[in-house]
CSV table of C-alpha atoms in Angstrom, one decimal:
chain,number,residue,atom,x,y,z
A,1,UNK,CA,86.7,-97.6,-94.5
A,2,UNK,CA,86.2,-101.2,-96.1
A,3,UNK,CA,89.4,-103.2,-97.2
A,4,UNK,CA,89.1,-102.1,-101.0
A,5,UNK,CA,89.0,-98.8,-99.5
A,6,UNK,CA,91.8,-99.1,-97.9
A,7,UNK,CA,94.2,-100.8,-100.0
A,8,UNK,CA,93.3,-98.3,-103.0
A,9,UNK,CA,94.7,-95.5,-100.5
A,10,UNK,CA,97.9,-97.7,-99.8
A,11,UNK,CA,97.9,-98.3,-103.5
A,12,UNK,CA,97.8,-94.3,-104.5
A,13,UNK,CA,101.4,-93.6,-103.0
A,14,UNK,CA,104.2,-93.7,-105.2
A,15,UNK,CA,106.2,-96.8,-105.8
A,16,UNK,CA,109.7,-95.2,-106.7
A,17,UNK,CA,110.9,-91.9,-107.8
A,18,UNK,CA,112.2,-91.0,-104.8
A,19,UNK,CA,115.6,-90.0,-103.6
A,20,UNK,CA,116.2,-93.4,-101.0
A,21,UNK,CA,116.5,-92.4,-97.5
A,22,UNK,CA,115.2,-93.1,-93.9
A,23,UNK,CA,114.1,-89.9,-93.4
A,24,UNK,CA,110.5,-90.2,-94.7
A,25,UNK,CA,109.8,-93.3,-92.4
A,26,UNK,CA,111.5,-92.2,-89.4
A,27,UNK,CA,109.2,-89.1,-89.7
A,28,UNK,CA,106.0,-91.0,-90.0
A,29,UNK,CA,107.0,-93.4,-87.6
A,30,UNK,CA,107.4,-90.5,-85.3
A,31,UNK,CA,104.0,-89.6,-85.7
A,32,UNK,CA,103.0,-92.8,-84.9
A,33,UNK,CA,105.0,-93.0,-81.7
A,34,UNK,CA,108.0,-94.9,-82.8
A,35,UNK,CA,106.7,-98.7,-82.2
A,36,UNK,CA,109.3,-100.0,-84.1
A,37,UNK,CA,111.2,-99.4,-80.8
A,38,UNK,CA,109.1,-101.6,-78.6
A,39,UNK,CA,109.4,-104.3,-80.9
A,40,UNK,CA,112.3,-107.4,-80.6
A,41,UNK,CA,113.3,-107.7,-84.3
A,42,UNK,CA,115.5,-110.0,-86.4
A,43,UNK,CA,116.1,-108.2,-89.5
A,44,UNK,CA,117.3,-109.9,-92.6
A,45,UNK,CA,118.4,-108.5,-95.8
A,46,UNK,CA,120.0,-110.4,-98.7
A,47,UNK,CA,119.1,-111.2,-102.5
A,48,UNK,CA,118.4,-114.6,-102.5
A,49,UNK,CA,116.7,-116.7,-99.5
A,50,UNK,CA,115.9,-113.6,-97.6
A,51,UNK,CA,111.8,-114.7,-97.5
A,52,UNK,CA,112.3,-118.6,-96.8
A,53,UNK,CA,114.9,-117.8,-93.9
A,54,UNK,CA,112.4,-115.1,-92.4
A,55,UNK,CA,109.6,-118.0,-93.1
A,56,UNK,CA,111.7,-120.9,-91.2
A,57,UNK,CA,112.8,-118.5,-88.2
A,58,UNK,CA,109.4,-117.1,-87.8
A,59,UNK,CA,108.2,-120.7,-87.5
A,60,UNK,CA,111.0,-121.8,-85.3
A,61,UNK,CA,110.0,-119.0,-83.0
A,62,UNK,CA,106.1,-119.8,-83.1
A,63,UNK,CA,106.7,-123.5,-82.4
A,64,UNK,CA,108.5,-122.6,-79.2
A,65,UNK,CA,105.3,-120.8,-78.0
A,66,UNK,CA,106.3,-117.1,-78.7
A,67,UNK,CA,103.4,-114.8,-80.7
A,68,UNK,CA,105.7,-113.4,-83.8
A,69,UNK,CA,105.2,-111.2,-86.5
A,70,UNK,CA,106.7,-111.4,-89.7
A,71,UNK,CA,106.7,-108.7,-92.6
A,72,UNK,CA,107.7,-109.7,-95.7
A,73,UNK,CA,107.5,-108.7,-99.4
A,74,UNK,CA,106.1,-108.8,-102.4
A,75,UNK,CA,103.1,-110.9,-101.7
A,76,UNK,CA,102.1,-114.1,-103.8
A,77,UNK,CA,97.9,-114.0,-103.7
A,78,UNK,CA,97.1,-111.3,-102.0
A,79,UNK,CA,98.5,-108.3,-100.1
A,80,UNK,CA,97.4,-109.0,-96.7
A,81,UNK,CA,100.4,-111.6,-96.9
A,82,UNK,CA,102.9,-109.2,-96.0
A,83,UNK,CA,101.8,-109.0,-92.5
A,84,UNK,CA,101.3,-112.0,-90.6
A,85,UNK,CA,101.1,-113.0,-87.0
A,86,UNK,CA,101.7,-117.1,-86.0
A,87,UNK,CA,101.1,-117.5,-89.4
A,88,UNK,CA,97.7,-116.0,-89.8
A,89,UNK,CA,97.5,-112.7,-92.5
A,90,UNK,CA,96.0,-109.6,-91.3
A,91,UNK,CA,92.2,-109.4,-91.6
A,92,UNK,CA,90.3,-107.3,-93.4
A,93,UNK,CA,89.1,-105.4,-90.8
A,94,UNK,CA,92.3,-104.8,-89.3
A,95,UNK,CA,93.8,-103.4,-92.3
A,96,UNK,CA,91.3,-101.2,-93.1
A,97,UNK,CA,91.3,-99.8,-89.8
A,98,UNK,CA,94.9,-99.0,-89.4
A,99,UNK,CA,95.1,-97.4,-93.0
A,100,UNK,CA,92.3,-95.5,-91.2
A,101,UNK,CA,94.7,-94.5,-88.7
A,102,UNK,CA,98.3,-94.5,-90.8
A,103,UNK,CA,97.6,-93.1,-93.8
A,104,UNK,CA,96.4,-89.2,-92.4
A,105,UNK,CA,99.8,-89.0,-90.8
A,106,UNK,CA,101.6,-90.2,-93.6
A,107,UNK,CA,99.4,-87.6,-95.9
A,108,UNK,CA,100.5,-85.2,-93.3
A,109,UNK,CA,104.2,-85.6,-94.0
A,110,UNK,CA,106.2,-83.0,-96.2
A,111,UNK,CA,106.9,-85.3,-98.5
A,112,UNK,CA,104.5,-88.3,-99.1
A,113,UNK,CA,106.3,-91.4,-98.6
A,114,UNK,CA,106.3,-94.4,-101.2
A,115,UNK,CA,104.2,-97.2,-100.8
A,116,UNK,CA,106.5,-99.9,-98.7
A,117,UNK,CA,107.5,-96.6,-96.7
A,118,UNK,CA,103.9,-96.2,-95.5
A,119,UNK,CA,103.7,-100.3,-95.2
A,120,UNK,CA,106.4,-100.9,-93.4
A,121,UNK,CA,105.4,-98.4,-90.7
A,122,UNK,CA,101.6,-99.9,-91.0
A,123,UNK,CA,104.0,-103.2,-90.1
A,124,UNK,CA,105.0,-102.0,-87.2
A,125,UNK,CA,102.0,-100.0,-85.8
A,126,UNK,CA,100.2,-102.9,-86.1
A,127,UNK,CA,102.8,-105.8,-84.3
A,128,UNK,CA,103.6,-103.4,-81.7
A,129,UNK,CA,99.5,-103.1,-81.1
A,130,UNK,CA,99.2,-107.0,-80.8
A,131,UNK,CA,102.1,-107.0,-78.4
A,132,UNK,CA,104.3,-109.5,-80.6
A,133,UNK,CA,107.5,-110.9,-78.6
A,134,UNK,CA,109.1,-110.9,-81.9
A,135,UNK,CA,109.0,-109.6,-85.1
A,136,UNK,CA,111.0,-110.9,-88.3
A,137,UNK,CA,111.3,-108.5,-90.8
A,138,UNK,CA,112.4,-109.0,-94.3
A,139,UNK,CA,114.0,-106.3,-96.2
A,140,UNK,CA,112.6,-104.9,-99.0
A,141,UNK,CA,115.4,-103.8,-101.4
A,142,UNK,CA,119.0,-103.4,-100.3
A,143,UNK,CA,119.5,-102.6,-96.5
A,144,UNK,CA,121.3,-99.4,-95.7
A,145,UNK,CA,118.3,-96.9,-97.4
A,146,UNK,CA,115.5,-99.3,-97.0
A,147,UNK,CA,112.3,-98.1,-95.0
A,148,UNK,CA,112.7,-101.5,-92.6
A,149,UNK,CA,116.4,-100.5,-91.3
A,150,UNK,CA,114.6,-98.2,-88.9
A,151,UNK,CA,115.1,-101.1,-86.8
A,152,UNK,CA,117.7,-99.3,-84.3
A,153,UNK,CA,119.2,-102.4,-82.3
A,154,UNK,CA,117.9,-105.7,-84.1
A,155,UNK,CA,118.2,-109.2,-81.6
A,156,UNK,CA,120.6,-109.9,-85.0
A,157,UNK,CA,121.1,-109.1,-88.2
A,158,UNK,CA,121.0,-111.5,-90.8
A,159,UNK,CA,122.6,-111.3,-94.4
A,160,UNK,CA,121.5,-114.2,-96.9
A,161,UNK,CA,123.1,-115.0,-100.0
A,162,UNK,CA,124.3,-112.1,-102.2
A,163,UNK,CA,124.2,-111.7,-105.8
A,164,UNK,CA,123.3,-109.8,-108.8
A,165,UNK,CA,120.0,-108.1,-108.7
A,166,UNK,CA,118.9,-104.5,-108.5
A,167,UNK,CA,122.1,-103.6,-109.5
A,168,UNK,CA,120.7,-100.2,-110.8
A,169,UNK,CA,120.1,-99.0,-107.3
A,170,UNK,CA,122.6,-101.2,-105.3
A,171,UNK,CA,125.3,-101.5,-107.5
A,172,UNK,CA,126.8,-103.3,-110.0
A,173,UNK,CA,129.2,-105.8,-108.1
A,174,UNK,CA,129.0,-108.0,-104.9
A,175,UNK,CA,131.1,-105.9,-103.5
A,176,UNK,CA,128.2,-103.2,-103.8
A,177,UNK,CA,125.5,-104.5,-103.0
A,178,UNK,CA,127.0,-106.4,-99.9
A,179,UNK,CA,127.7,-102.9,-98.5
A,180,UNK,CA,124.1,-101.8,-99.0
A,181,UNK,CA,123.1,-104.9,-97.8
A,182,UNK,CA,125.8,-104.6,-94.2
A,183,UNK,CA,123.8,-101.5,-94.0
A,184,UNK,CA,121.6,-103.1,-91.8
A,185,UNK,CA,124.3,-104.2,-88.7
A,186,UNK,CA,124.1,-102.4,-86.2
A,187,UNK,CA,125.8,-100.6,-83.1
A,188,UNK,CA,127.2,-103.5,-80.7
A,189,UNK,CA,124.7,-106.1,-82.6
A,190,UNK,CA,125.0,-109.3,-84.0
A,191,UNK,CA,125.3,-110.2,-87.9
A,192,UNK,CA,124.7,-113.9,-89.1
A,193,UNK,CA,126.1,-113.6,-92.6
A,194,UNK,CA,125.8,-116.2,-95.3
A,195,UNK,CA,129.2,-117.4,-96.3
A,196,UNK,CA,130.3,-115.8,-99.6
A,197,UNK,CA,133.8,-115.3,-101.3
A,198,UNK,CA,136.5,-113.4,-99.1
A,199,UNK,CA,136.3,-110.7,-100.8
A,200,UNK,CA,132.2,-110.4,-100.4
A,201,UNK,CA,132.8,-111.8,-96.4
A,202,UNK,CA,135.5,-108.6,-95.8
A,203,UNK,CA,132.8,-106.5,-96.6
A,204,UNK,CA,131.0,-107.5,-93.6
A,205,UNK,CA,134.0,-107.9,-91.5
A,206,UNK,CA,134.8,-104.5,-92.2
A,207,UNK,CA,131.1,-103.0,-90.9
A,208,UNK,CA,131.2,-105.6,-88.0
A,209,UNK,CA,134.5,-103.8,-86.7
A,210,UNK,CA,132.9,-100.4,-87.3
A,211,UNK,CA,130.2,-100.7,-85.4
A,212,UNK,CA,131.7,-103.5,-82.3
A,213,UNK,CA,129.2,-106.1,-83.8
A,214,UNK,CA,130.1,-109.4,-83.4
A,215,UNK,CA,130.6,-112.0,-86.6
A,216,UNK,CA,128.7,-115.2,-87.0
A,217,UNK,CA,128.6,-117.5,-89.8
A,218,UNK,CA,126.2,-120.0,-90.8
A,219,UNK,CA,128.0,-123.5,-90.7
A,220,UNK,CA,127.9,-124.9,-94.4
A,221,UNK,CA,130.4,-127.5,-93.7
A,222,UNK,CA,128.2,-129.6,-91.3
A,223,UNK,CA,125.3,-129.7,-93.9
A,224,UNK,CA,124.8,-133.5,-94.7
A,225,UNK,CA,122.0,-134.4,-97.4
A,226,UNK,CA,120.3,-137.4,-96.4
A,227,UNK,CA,117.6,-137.9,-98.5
A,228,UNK,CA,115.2,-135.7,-100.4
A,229,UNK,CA,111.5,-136.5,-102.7
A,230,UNK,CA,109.0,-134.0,-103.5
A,231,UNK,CA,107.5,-133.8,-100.2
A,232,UNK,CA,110.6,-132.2,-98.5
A,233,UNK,CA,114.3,-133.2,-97.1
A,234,UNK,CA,115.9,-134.7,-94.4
A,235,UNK,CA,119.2,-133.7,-93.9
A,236,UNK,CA,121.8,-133.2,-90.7
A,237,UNK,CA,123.3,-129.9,-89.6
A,238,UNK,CA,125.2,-128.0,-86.6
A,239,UNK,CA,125.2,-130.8,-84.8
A,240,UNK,CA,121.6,-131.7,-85.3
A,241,UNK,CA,120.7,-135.1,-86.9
A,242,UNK,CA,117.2,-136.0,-89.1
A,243,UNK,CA,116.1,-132.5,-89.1
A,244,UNK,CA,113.3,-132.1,-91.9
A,245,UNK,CA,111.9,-129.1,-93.8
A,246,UNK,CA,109.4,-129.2,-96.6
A,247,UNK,CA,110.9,-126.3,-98.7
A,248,UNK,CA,113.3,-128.3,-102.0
A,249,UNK,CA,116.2,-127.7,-103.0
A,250,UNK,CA,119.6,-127.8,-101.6
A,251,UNK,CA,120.7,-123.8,-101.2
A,252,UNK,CA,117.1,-124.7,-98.7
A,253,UNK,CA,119.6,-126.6,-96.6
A,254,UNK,CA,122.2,-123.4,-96.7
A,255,UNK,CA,119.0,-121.6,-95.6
A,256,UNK,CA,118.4,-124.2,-92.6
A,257,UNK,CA,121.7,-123.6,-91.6
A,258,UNK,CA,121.3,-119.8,-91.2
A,259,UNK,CA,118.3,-120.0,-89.0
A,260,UNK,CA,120.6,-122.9,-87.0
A,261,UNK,CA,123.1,-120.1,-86.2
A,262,UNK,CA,120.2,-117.4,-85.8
A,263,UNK,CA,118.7,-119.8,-83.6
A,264,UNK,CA,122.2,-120.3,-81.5
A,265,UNK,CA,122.3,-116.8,-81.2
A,266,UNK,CA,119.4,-115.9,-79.7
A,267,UNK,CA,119.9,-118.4,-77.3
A,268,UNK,CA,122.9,-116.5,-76.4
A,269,UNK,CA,121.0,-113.9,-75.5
A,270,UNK,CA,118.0,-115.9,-73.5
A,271,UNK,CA,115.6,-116.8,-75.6
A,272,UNK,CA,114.1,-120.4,-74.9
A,273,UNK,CA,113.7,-122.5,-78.3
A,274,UNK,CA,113.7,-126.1,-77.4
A,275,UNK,CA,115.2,-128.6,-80.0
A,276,UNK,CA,112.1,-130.0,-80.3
A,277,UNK,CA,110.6,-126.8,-81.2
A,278,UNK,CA,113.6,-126.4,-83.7
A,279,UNK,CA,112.4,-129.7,-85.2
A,280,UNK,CA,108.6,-128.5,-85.6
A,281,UNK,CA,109.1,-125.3,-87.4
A,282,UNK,CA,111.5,-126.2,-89.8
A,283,UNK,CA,109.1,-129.1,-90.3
A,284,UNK,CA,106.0,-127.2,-90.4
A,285,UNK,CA,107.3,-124.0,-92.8
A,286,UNK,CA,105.3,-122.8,-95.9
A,287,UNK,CA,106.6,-120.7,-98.6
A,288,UNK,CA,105.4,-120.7,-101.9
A,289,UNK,CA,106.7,-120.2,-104.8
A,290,UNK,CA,109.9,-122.1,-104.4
A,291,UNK,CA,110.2,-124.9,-106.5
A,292,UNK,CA,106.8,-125.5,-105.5
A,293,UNK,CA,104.9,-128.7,-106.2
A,294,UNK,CA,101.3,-127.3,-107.4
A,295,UNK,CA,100.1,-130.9,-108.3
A,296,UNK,CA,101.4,-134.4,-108.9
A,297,UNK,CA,99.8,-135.7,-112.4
A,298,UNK,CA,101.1,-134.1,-114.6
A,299,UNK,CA,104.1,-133.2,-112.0
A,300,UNK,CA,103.5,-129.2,-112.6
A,301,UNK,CA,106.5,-127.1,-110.5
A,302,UNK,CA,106.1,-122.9,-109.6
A,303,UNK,CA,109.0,-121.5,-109.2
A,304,UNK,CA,109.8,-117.5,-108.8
A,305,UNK,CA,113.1,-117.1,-109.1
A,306,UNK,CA,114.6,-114.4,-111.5
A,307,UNK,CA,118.4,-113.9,-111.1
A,308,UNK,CA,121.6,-115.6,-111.9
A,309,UNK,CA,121.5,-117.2,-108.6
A,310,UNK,CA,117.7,-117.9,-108.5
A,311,UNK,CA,118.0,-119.8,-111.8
A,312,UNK,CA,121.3,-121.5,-110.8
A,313,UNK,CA,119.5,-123.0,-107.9
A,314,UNK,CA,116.8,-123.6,-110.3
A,315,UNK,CA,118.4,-125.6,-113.0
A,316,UNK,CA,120.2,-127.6,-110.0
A,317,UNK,CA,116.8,-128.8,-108.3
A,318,UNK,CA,115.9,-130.0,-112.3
A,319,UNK,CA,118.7,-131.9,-112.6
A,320,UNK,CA,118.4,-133.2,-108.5
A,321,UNK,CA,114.4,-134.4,-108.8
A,322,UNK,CA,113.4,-133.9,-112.3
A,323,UNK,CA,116.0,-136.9,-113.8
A,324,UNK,CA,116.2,-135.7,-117.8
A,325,UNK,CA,111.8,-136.0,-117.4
A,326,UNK,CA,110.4,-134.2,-120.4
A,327,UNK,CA,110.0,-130.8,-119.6
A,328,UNK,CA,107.2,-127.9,-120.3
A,329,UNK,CA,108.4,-124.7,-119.8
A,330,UNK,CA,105.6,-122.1,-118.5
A,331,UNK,CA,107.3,-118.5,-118.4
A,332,UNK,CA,106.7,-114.9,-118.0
A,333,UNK,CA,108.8,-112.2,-117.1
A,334,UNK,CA,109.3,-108.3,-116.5
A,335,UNK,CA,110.7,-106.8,-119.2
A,336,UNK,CA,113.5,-104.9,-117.0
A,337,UNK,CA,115.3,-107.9,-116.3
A,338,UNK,CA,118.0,-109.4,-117.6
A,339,UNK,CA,116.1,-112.3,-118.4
A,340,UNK,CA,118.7,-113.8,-121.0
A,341,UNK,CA,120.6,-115.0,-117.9
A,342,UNK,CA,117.0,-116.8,-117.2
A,343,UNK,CA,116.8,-119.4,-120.1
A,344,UNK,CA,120.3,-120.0,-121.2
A,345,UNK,CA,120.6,-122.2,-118.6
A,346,UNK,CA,117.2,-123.5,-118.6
A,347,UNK,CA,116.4,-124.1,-122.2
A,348,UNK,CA,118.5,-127.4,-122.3
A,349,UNK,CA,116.2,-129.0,-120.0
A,350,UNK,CA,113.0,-127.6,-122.3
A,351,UNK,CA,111.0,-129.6,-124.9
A,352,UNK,CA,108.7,-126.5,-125.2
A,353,UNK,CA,108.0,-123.3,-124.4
A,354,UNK,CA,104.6,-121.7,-123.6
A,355,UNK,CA,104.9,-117.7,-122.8
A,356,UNK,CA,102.3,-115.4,-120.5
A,357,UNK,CA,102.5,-112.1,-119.6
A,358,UNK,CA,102.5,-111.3,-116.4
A,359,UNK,CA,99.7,-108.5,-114.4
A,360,UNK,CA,102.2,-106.1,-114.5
A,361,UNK,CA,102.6,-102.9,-116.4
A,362,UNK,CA,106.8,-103.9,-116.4
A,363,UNK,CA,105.9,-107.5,-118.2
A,364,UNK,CA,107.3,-108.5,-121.3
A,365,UNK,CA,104.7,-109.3,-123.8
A,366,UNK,CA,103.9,-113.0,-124.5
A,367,UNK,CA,104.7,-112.9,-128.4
A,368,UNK,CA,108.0,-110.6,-127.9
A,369,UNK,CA,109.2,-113.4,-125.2
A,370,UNK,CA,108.3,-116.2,-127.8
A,371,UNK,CA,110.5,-114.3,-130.3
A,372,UNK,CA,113.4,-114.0,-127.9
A,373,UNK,CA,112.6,-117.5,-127.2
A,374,UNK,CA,113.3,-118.6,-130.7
A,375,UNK,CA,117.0,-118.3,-130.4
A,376,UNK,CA,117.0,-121.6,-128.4
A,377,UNK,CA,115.2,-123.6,-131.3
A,378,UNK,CA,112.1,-125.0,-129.1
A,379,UNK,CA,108.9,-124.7,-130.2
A,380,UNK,CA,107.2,-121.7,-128.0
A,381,UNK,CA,103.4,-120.8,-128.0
A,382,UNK,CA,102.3,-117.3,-126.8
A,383,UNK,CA,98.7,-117.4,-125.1
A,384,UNK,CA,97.0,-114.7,-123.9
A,385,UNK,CA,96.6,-115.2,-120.3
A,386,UNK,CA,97.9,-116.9,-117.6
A,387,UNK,CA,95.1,-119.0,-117.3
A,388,UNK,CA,95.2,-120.2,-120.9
A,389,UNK,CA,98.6,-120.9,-120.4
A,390,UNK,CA,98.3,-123.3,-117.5
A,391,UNK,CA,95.6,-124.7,-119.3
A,392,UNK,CA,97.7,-125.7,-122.5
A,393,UNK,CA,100.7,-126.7,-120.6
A,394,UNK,CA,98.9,-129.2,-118.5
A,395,UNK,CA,97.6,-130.3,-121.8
A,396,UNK,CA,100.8,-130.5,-123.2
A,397,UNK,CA,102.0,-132.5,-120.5
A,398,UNK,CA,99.5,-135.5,-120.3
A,399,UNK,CA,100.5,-138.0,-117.6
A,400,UNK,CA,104.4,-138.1,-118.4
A,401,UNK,CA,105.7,-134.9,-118.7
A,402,UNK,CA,106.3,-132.1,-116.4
A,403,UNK,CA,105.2,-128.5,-116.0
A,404,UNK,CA,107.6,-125.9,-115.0
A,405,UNK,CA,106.3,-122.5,-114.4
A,406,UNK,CA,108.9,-119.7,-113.6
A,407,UNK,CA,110.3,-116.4,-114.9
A,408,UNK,CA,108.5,-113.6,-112.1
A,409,UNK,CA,107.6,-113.7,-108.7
A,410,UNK,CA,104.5,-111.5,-109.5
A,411,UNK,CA,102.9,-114.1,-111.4
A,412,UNK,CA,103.0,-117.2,-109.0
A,413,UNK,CA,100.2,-115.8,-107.4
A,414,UNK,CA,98.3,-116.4,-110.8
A,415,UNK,CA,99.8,-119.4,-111.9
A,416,UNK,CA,98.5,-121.2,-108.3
A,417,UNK,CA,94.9,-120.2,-108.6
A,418,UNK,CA,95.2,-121.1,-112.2
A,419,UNK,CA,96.5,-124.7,-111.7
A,420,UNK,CA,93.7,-125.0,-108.7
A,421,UNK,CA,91.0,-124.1,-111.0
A,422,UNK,CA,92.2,-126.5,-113.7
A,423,UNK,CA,92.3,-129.6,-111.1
A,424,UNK,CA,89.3,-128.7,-109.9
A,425,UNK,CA,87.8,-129.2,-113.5
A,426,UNK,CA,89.1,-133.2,-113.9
């Protein structure tokens, strides 16, 4: 089986449409000899900041000399992404050879499961086969029904920022979706929650005493900014001075401080990661896609977020490094969202507007997003790729204004080999 081969197969099982449940994986995993079991997992589930605090904590864990996996989703270039060991994505040879060996018994099943279904349990095949001493393992959607909370008895359980996304499957307040999220707390476990409003926090508190978990909660209080450019931020926190990480933006620092208390926890329980080791992985993380700096002249910023509290964060790291610069807005987006929230607090900051649509059957067209666009009376110029777009908005720029790119994780991917190509050209 070659790797097109395979990820075609991967490819033809459904993406939705099923009823949610754990009863498709558990079966396949079965099959498969249950590896999830002779895994050490830290599972994290949230909206917002689940991928970076998976990304920092699986670096953490590297630098202190530990082989760790770390399955995330969706990917930014290309699918292998998802599953990583020590930082290195799967090879083509070794994902075509377990879809060789996962997908039969997942055809074999009942009921086929859905694509992240049959990933997830590729996931775990495959760390469990390369004997990783720890896996982190990002959620997909929700926590309670989703295919990774086969995870029986994670080292913790981790619960990032919570807001309003998915609400058609997680429901339509905090409240909600914090419940779906708590889902994934376990029996006589520990949770490391992100701290939220009370009536968010009791929701936790509440599945903690139901299932004798004990309570921790990332120390916000002791976060002190120290300085920050485009090349990362030095900050102090839970007790530690000068720490560094790359990633911008300050709910980056919130995100610090969960991994600080992940990290204090599985100390607790014996595992060795040396402060200096601390230091290295926070310092050495990559994530894309996050307010990302994709080159310096123009200044041309990727950014994926998509909800209320993505954009938030978003129109606070403009005003923190941006300065009132002139601003070129490159933007796509899925046509399910609620992407009024998206502009109305981003249009201020806009001179212009260029719209893409993204490689997604979901996406918006360009020209009905320019029309929607018109509301905010900035000029706004539909193109018909990606590509074209980057083009004309680094022409737009010139040497003074800035690029920013955002509206859909799903087309970051494009919008970084698009700006490589383009600077490759000058």
């Amino acid at each position: 089986m070659t790797v097109t081969e395979a990820l075609n197969r991967i490819h033809s099982f459904p993406h939705g449409g099923l009823t949610p449940g754990l009863e498709r994986p558990r079966a396949l995993l079965a099959r498969l000899g249950n590896p999830q079991n002779r895994l050490s997992c830290i599972h994290i589930a949230g909206t917002n900041g689940k991928g970076s605090t998976a990304a920092m904590l699986a670096a953490v864990l590297q630098a202190a000399g530990y082989r760790v996996g770390l399955f995330t989703s969706p990917f930014i270039h290309r699918f292998h992404e998802r599953i990583q060991i020590n930082g290195n994505t799967i090879s083509d040879e070794a994902l075509a050879a377990l879809t060789a060996r996962v997908v039969p018994h997942a055809e074999a099943l009942p009921q086929r499961p859905t694509e992240f279904e049959l990933v997830t349990a590729m996931a775990f095949s495959y760390f469990a086969e390369e004997k990783c001493d720890f896996v982190v393992v990002e959620a997909g959607m929700g926590g309670e029904l989703d295919a990774t909370n086969v995870i029986s008895a994670p080292l913790v359980s981790v619960i990032t920022n919570i807001g309003l996304d998915h609400t058609e499957f997680l429901g339509d307040t905090l409240e909600k979706i914090a419940a779906a999220k708590a889902g994934i707390i376990k029996e006589g476990g520990t949770a490391v929650i992100y701290p939220a409003a009370p009536s968010v926090e009791q929701v936790f508190e509440e599945r903690c005493a139901l299932c004798h978990a004990r309570l921790q909660k990332a120390d916000f209080d002791s976060i002190c900014p120290v300085s920050h450019d485009f090349s990362g931020q030095v900050f102090h926190a839970g007790g530690y001075e000068n720490l560094q990480i790359p990633l911008l933006g300050a709910h980056q620092l919130k995100n610090a401080a969960m991994v600080l208390k992940t990290t204090e926890v599985l100390r607790e329980q014996g595992v060795s990661i040396p402060e200096n080791a601390l230091r290295q992985g926070l310092r050495s993380v990559f994530w894309p896609g996050r307010f990302e700096v994709l080159c310096q002249k123009p200044l041309f910023l990727v950014d994926g977020g998509h909800n209320p509290q993505c954009i938030g964060a978003l129109a606070e790291n403009i005003r923190d490094y941006l300065g009132g610069r002139s601003l070129i807005v490159l933007t796509g987006v899925m046509k399910d969202k609620d992407y009024g929230c998206m502009y109305s607090q981003i249009a201020p900051f806009a001179r212009e507007f260029i719209t893409v649509t993204p490689a997604s059957p979901r996406a918006l067209p360009a020209e009905a997003l320019k029309a929607y666009l018109s509301r905010f009376q900035k000029p706004a110029t539909p193109c018909q790729s990606v590509q074209d777009g980057v083009k004309l908005a680094l022409q737009k720029a010139g040497a003074d204004s800035v690029v920013l790119a955002y509206g859909s994780l799903y087309m970051v991917g494009d919008i970084r080999d698009a700006v490589a190509q383009e600077i490759s050209r000058l």
